[in-house]
Short mmCIF file of C-alpha atoms in Angstrom, two decimals:
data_model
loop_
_atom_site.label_atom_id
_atom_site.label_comp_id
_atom_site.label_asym_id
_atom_site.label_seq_id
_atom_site.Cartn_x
_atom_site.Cartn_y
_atom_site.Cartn_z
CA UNK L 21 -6.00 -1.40 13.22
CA UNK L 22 -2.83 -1.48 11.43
CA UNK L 23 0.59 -1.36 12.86
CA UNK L 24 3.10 -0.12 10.04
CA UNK L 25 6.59 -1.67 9.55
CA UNK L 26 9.77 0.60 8.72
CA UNK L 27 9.94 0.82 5.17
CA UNK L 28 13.17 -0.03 3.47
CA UNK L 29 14.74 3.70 2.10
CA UNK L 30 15.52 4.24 -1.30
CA UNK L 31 18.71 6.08 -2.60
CA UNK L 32 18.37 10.08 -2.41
CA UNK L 33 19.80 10.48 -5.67
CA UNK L 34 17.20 10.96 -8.01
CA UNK L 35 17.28 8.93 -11.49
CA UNK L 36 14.27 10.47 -13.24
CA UNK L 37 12.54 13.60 -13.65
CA UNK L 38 8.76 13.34 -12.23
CA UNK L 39 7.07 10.00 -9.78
CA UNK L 40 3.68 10.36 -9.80
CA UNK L 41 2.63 8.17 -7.02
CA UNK L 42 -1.57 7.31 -7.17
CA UNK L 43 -3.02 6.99 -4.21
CA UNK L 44 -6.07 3.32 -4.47
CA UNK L 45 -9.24 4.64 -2.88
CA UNK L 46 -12.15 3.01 -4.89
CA UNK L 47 -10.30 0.61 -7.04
CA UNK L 48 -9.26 -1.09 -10.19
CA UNK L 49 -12.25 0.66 -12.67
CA UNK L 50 -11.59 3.86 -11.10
CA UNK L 51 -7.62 3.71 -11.27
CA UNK L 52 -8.12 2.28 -14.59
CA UNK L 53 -9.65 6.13 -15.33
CA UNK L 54 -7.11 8.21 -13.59
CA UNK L 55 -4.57 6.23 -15.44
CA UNK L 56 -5.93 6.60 -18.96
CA UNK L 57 -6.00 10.09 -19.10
CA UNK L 58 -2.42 10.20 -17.25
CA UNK L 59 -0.53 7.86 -19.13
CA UNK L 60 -0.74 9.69 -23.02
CA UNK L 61 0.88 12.55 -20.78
CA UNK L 62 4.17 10.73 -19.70
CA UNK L 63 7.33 10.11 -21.61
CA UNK L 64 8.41 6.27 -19.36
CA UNK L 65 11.69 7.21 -19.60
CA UNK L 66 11.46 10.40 -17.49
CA UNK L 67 8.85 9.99 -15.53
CA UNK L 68 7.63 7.07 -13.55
CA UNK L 69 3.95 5.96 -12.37
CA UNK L 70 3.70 4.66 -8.94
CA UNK L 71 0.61 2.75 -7.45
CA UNK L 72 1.19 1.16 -4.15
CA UNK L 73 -2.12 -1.33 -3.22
CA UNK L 74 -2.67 -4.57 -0.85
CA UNK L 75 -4.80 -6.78 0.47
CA UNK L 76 -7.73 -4.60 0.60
CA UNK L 77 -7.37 -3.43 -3.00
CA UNK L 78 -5.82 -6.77 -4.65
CA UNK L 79 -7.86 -6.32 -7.54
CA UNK L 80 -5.72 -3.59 -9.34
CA UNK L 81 -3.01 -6.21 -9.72
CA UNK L 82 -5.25 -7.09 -12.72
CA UNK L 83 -4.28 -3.80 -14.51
CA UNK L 84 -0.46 -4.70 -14.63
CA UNK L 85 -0.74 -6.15 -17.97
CA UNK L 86 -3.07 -3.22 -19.44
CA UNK L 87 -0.17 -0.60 -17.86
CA UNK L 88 2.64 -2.52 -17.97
CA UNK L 89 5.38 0.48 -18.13
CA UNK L 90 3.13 1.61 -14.86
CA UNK L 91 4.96 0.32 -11.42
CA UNK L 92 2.30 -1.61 -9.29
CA UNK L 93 3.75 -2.36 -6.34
CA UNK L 94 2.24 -4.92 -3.85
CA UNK L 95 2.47 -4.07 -0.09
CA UNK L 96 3.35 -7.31 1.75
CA UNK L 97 3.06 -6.60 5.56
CA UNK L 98 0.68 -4.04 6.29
CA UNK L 99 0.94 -4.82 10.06
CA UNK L 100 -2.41 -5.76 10.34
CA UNK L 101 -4.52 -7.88 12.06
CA UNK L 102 -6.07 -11.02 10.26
CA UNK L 103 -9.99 -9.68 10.07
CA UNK L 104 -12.43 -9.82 7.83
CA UNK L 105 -12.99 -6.30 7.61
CA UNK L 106 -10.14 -3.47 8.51
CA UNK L 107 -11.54 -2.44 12.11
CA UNK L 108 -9.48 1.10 12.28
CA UNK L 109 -10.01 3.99 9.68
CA UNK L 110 -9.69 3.21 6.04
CA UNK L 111 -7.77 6.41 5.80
CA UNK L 112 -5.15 5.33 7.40
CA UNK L 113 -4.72 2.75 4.76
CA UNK L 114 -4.53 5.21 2.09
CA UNK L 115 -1.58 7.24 4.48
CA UNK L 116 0.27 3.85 4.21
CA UNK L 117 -0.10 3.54 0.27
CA UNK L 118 1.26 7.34 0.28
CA UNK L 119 4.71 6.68 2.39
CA UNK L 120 5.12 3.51 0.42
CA UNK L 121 5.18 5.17 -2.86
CA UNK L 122 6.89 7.81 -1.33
CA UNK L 123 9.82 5.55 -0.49
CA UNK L 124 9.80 3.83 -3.48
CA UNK L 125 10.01 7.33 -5.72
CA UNK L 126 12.79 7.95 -7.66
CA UNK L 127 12.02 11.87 -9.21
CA UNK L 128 13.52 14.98 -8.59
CA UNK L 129 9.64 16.40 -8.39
CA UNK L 130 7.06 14.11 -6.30
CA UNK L 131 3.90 14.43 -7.31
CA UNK L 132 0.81 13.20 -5.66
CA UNK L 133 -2.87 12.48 -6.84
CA UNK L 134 -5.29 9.55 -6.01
CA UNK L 135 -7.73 6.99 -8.22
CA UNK L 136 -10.26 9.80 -7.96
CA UNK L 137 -8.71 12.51 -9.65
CA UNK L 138 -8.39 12.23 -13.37
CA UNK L 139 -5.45 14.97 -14.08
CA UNK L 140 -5.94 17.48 -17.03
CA UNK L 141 -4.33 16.63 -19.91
CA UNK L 142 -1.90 19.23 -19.29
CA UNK L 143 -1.19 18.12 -15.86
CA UNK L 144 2.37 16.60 -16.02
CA UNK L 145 3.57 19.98 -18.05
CA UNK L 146 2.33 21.98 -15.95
CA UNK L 147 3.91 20.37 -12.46
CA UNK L 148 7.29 20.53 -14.09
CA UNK L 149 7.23 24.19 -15.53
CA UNK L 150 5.84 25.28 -12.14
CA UNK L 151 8.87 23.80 -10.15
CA UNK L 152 11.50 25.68 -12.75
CA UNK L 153 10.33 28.16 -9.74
CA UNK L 154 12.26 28.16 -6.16
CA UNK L 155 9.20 26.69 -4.26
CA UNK L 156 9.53 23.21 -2.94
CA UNK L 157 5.46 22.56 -2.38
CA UNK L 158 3.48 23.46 -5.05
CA UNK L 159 0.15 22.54 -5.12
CA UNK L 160 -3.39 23.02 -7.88
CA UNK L 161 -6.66 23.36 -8.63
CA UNK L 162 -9.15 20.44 -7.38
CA UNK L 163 -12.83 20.86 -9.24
CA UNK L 164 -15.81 18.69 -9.44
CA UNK L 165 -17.23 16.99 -12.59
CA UNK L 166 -20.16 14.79 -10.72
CA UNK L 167 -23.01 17.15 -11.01
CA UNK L 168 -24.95 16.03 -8.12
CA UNK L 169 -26.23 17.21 -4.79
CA UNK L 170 -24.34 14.73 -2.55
CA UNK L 171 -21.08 15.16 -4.61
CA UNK L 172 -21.47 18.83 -4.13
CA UNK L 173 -21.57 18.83 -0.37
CA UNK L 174 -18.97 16.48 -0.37
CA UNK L 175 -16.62 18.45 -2.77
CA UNK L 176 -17.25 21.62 -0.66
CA UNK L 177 -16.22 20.13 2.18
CA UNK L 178 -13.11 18.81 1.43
CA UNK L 179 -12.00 20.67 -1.64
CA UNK L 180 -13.88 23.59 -2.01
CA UNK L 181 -11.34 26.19 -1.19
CA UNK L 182 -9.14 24.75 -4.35
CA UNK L 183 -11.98 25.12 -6.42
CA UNK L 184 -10.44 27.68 -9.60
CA UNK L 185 -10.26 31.01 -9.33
CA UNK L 186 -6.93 30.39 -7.27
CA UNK L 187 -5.14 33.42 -6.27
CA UNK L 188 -1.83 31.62 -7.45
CA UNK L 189 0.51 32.43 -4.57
CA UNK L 190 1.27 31.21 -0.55
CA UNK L 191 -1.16 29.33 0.82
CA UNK L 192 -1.85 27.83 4.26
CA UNK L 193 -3.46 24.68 2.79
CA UNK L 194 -2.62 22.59 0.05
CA UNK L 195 -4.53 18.88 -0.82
CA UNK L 196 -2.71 15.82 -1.24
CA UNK L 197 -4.87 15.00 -3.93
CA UNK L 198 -2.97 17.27 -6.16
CA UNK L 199 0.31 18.66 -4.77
CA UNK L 200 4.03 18.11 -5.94
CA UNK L 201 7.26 18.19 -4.39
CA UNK L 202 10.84 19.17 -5.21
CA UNK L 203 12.41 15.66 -4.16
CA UNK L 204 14.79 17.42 -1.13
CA UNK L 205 11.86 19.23 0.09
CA UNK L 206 9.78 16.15 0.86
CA UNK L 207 13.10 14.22 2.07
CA UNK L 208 13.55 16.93 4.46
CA UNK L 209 10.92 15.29 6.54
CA UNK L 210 10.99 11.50 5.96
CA UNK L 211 11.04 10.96 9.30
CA UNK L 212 7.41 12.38 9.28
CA UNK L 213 5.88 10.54 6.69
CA UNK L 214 8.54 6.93 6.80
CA UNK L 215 5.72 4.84 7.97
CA UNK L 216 2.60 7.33 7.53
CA UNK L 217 2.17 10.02 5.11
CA UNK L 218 -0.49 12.38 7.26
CA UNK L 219 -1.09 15.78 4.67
CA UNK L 220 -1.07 17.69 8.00
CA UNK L 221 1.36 16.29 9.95
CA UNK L 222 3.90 16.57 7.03
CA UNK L 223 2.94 20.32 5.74
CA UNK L 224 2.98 21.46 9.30
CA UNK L 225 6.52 20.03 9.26
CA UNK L 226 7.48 21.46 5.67
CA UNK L 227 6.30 24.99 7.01
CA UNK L 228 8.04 25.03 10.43
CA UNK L 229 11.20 24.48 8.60
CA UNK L 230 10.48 27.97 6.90
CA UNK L 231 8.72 26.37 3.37
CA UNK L 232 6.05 28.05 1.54
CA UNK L 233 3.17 26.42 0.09
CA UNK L 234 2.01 27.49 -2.89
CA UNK L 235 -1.09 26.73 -5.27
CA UNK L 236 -1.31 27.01 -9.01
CA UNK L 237 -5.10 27.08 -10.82
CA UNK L 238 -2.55 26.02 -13.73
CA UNK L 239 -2.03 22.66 -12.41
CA UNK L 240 -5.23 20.93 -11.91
CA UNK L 241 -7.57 17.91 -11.68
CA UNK L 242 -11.27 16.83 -11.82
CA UNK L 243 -13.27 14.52 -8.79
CA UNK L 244 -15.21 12.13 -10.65
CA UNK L 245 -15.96 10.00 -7.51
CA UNK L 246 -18.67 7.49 -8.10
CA UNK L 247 -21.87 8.94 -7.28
CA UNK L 248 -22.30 7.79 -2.71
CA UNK L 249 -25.14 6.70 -0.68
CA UNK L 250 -25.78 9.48 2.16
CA UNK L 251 -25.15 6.72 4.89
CA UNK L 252 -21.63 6.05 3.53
CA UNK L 253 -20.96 9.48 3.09
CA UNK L 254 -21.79 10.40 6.39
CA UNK L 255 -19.91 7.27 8.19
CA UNK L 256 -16.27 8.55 6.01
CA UNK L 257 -17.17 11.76 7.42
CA UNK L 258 -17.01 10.84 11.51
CA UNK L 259 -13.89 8.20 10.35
CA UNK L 260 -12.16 11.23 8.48
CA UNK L 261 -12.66 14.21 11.32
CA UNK L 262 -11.40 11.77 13.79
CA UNK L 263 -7.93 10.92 12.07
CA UNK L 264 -7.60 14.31 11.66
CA UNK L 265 -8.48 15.05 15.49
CA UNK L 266 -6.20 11.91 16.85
CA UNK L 267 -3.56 13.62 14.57
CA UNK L 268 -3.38 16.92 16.14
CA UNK L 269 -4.07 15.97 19.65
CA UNK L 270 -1.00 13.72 19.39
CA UNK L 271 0.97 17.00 20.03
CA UNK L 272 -1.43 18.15 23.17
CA UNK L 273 -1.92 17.59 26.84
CA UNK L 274 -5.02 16.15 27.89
CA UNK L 275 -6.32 19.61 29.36
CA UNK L 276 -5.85 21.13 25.69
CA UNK L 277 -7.42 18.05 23.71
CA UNK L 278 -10.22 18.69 26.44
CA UNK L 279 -10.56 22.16 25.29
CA UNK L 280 -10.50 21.44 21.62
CA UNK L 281 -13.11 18.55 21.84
CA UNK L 282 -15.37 20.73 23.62
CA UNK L 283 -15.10 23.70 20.80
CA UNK L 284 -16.22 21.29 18.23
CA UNK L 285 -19.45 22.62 18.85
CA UNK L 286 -18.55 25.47 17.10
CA UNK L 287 -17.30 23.79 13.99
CA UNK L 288 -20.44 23.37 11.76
CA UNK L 289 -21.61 26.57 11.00
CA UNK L 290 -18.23 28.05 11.21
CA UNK L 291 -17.14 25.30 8.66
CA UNK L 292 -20.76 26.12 6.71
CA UNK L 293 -19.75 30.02 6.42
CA UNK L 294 -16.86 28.98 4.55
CA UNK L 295 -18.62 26.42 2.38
CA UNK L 296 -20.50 29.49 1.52
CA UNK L 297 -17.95 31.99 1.09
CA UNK L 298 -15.97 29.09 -1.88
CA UNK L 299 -19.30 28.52 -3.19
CA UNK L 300 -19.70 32.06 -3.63
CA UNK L 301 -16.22 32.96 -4.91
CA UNK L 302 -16.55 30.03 -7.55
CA UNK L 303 -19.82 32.32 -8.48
CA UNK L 304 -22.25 28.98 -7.90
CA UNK L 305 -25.80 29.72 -8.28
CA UNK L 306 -28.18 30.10 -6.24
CA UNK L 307 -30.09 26.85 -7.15
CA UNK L 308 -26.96 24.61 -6.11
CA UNK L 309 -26.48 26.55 -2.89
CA UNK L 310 -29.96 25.93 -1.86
CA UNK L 311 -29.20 22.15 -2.40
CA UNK L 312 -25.81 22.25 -1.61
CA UNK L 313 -25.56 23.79 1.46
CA UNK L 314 -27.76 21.54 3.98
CA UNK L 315 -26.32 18.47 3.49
CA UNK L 316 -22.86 20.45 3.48
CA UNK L 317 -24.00 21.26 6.67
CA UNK L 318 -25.04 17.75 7.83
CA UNK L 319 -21.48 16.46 6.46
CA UNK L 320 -19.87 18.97 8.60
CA UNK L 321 -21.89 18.18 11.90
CA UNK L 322 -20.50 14.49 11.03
CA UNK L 323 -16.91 15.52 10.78
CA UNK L 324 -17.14 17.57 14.15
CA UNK L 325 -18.37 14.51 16.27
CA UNK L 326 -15.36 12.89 14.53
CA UNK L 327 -13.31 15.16 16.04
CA UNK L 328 -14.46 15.39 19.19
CA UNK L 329 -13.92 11.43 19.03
CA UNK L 330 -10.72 11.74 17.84
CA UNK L 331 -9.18 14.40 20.30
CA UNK L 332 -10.72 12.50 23.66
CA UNK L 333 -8.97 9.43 21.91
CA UNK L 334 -6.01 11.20 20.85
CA UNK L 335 -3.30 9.08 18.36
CA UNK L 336 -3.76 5.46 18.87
CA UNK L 337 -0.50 3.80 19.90
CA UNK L 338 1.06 1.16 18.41
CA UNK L 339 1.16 -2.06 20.21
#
């Protein structure tokens, strides 16, 4: 379990045009990918490539002399305990990477993307073209390039409903995985994300202050994850629903984070009607919904006894 540090701030004024910050999620051969196909897209003195890793991703320090004009930056103190093995949710790892960068950005637009994502080649264009408009969150198109039955189910569940066609306007949602800031926007609520960046906990934020998410099929990137065992898949499932759970019932009373644990009963095939309703806008076929859909389903009964963990738990404290 990690306890994060305050962060030192960087300067508000912006010196550059565009930070990408990259979120480290399966390491050095998989960054290695992201960054090829980003890198031919940036001019260095404009734009900036962040990538924030540690202890538990030390081997991407080996990239810094294939990328050198790309800013690896090592996290000292992550606050936690001496283990062999990180004993809270590796997720919360990757929320630390994401304020890090965050504070060390320097761009008038903040965009964000993660080892898994390799952008299209178009990708840096687009962001900045898109924030000539008034928006301050603007957000793309997330598809899938790993043609296989576990990926599928695990793409729908996460990402499916930024799967192209987009309607290209307001939005409720929008994935950290590919979403971009105007620099005052995101500083608006640094007090959110300082020590954590939770997508949630910050967009909830953003739109309570009265700002409109929008997405943009015109600004988009491809999941290649490497292909996952079922039993892997299944455990990041439980892990994920329950950071999202211990982040929402951080705001309730026990009687209300009763209430909610108790309705995650209903999740699954609730959850399952709307893996079927992306799957069917996206015009799938009818061959990968047959072998898409159950172990969608199975993911999502996963995620639900996540969240019924994580809102009995609620947000664990720092100590």
């Amino acid at each position: 379990m990690y306890e994060p540090k305050i962060l030192t701030l960087t300067k508000d004024s912006p010196k550059l045009t565009l930070t990408i910050l990259i979120t480290v999620v399966s390491g050095k051969e998989i960054l290695s990918r992201c960054l090829r196909a980003l890198c031919p897209q940036v001019n260095f003195t404009e734009t900036e490539i962040i990538v924030p890793y540690d202890i538990w991703s030390k081997e991407v320090g080996e990239l810094v002399s294939k990328y050198p004009k790309v800013k690896f930056h090592f996290i000292e103190d992550l606050g936690l305990a001496v283990s062999n093995k990180i004993s809270a949710h590796q997720h919360r790892l990757y929320d630390l990477r994401r304020a890090v960068g965050l504070n060390l950005s320097n761009g008038k637009i903040i965009a964000m993307t993660e080892d898994h994502a390799v952008p299209a080649e178009d990708w840096c264009e687009q962001i900045l073209t898109l924030h000539e408009q008034s928006f301050g969150i603007i957000g793309g198109a997330i598809e899938n390039r790993i043609d296989d039955p576990l990926n599928w189910a695990w793409y729908y569940c996460d990402f499916g409903r930024y799967g192209k066609p987009l309607p290209n306007n307001e939005a409720e949602f929008v994935s950290d995985v590919n979403v971009s800031y105007k620099r005052e926007t995101i500083m608006s609520v640094r007090k959110i994300w300082n020590n954590a960046y939770r997508e949630t906990t910050v967009h909830w934020a953003l739109r309570s202050l009265g700002e409109k998410i929008v997405l943009d099929e015109r600004m988009k990137v491809f999941q290649e994850r490497p292909k996952m065992k079922l039993s892997e898949a299944l455990r990041e499932r439980v892990n994920w629903g329950q950071v999202f759970a211990e982040t929402r019932a951080n705001e309730m009373n026990i009687p209300k984070r009763l209430i909610y644990a108790a309705g995650t009963i209903l999740l699954p095939p609730l959850l399952l009607l709307r893996v079927f309703k992306n799957m069917y806008r996206q015009k799938r076929t009818f061959r990968q919904m047959v072998t898409t859909l159950p172990l969608a389903f199975l993911f999502l009964i996963h995620w639900s006894l996540g969240e019924t963990i994580g809102y009995l738990r609620g947000e664990p404290q720092s100590k």
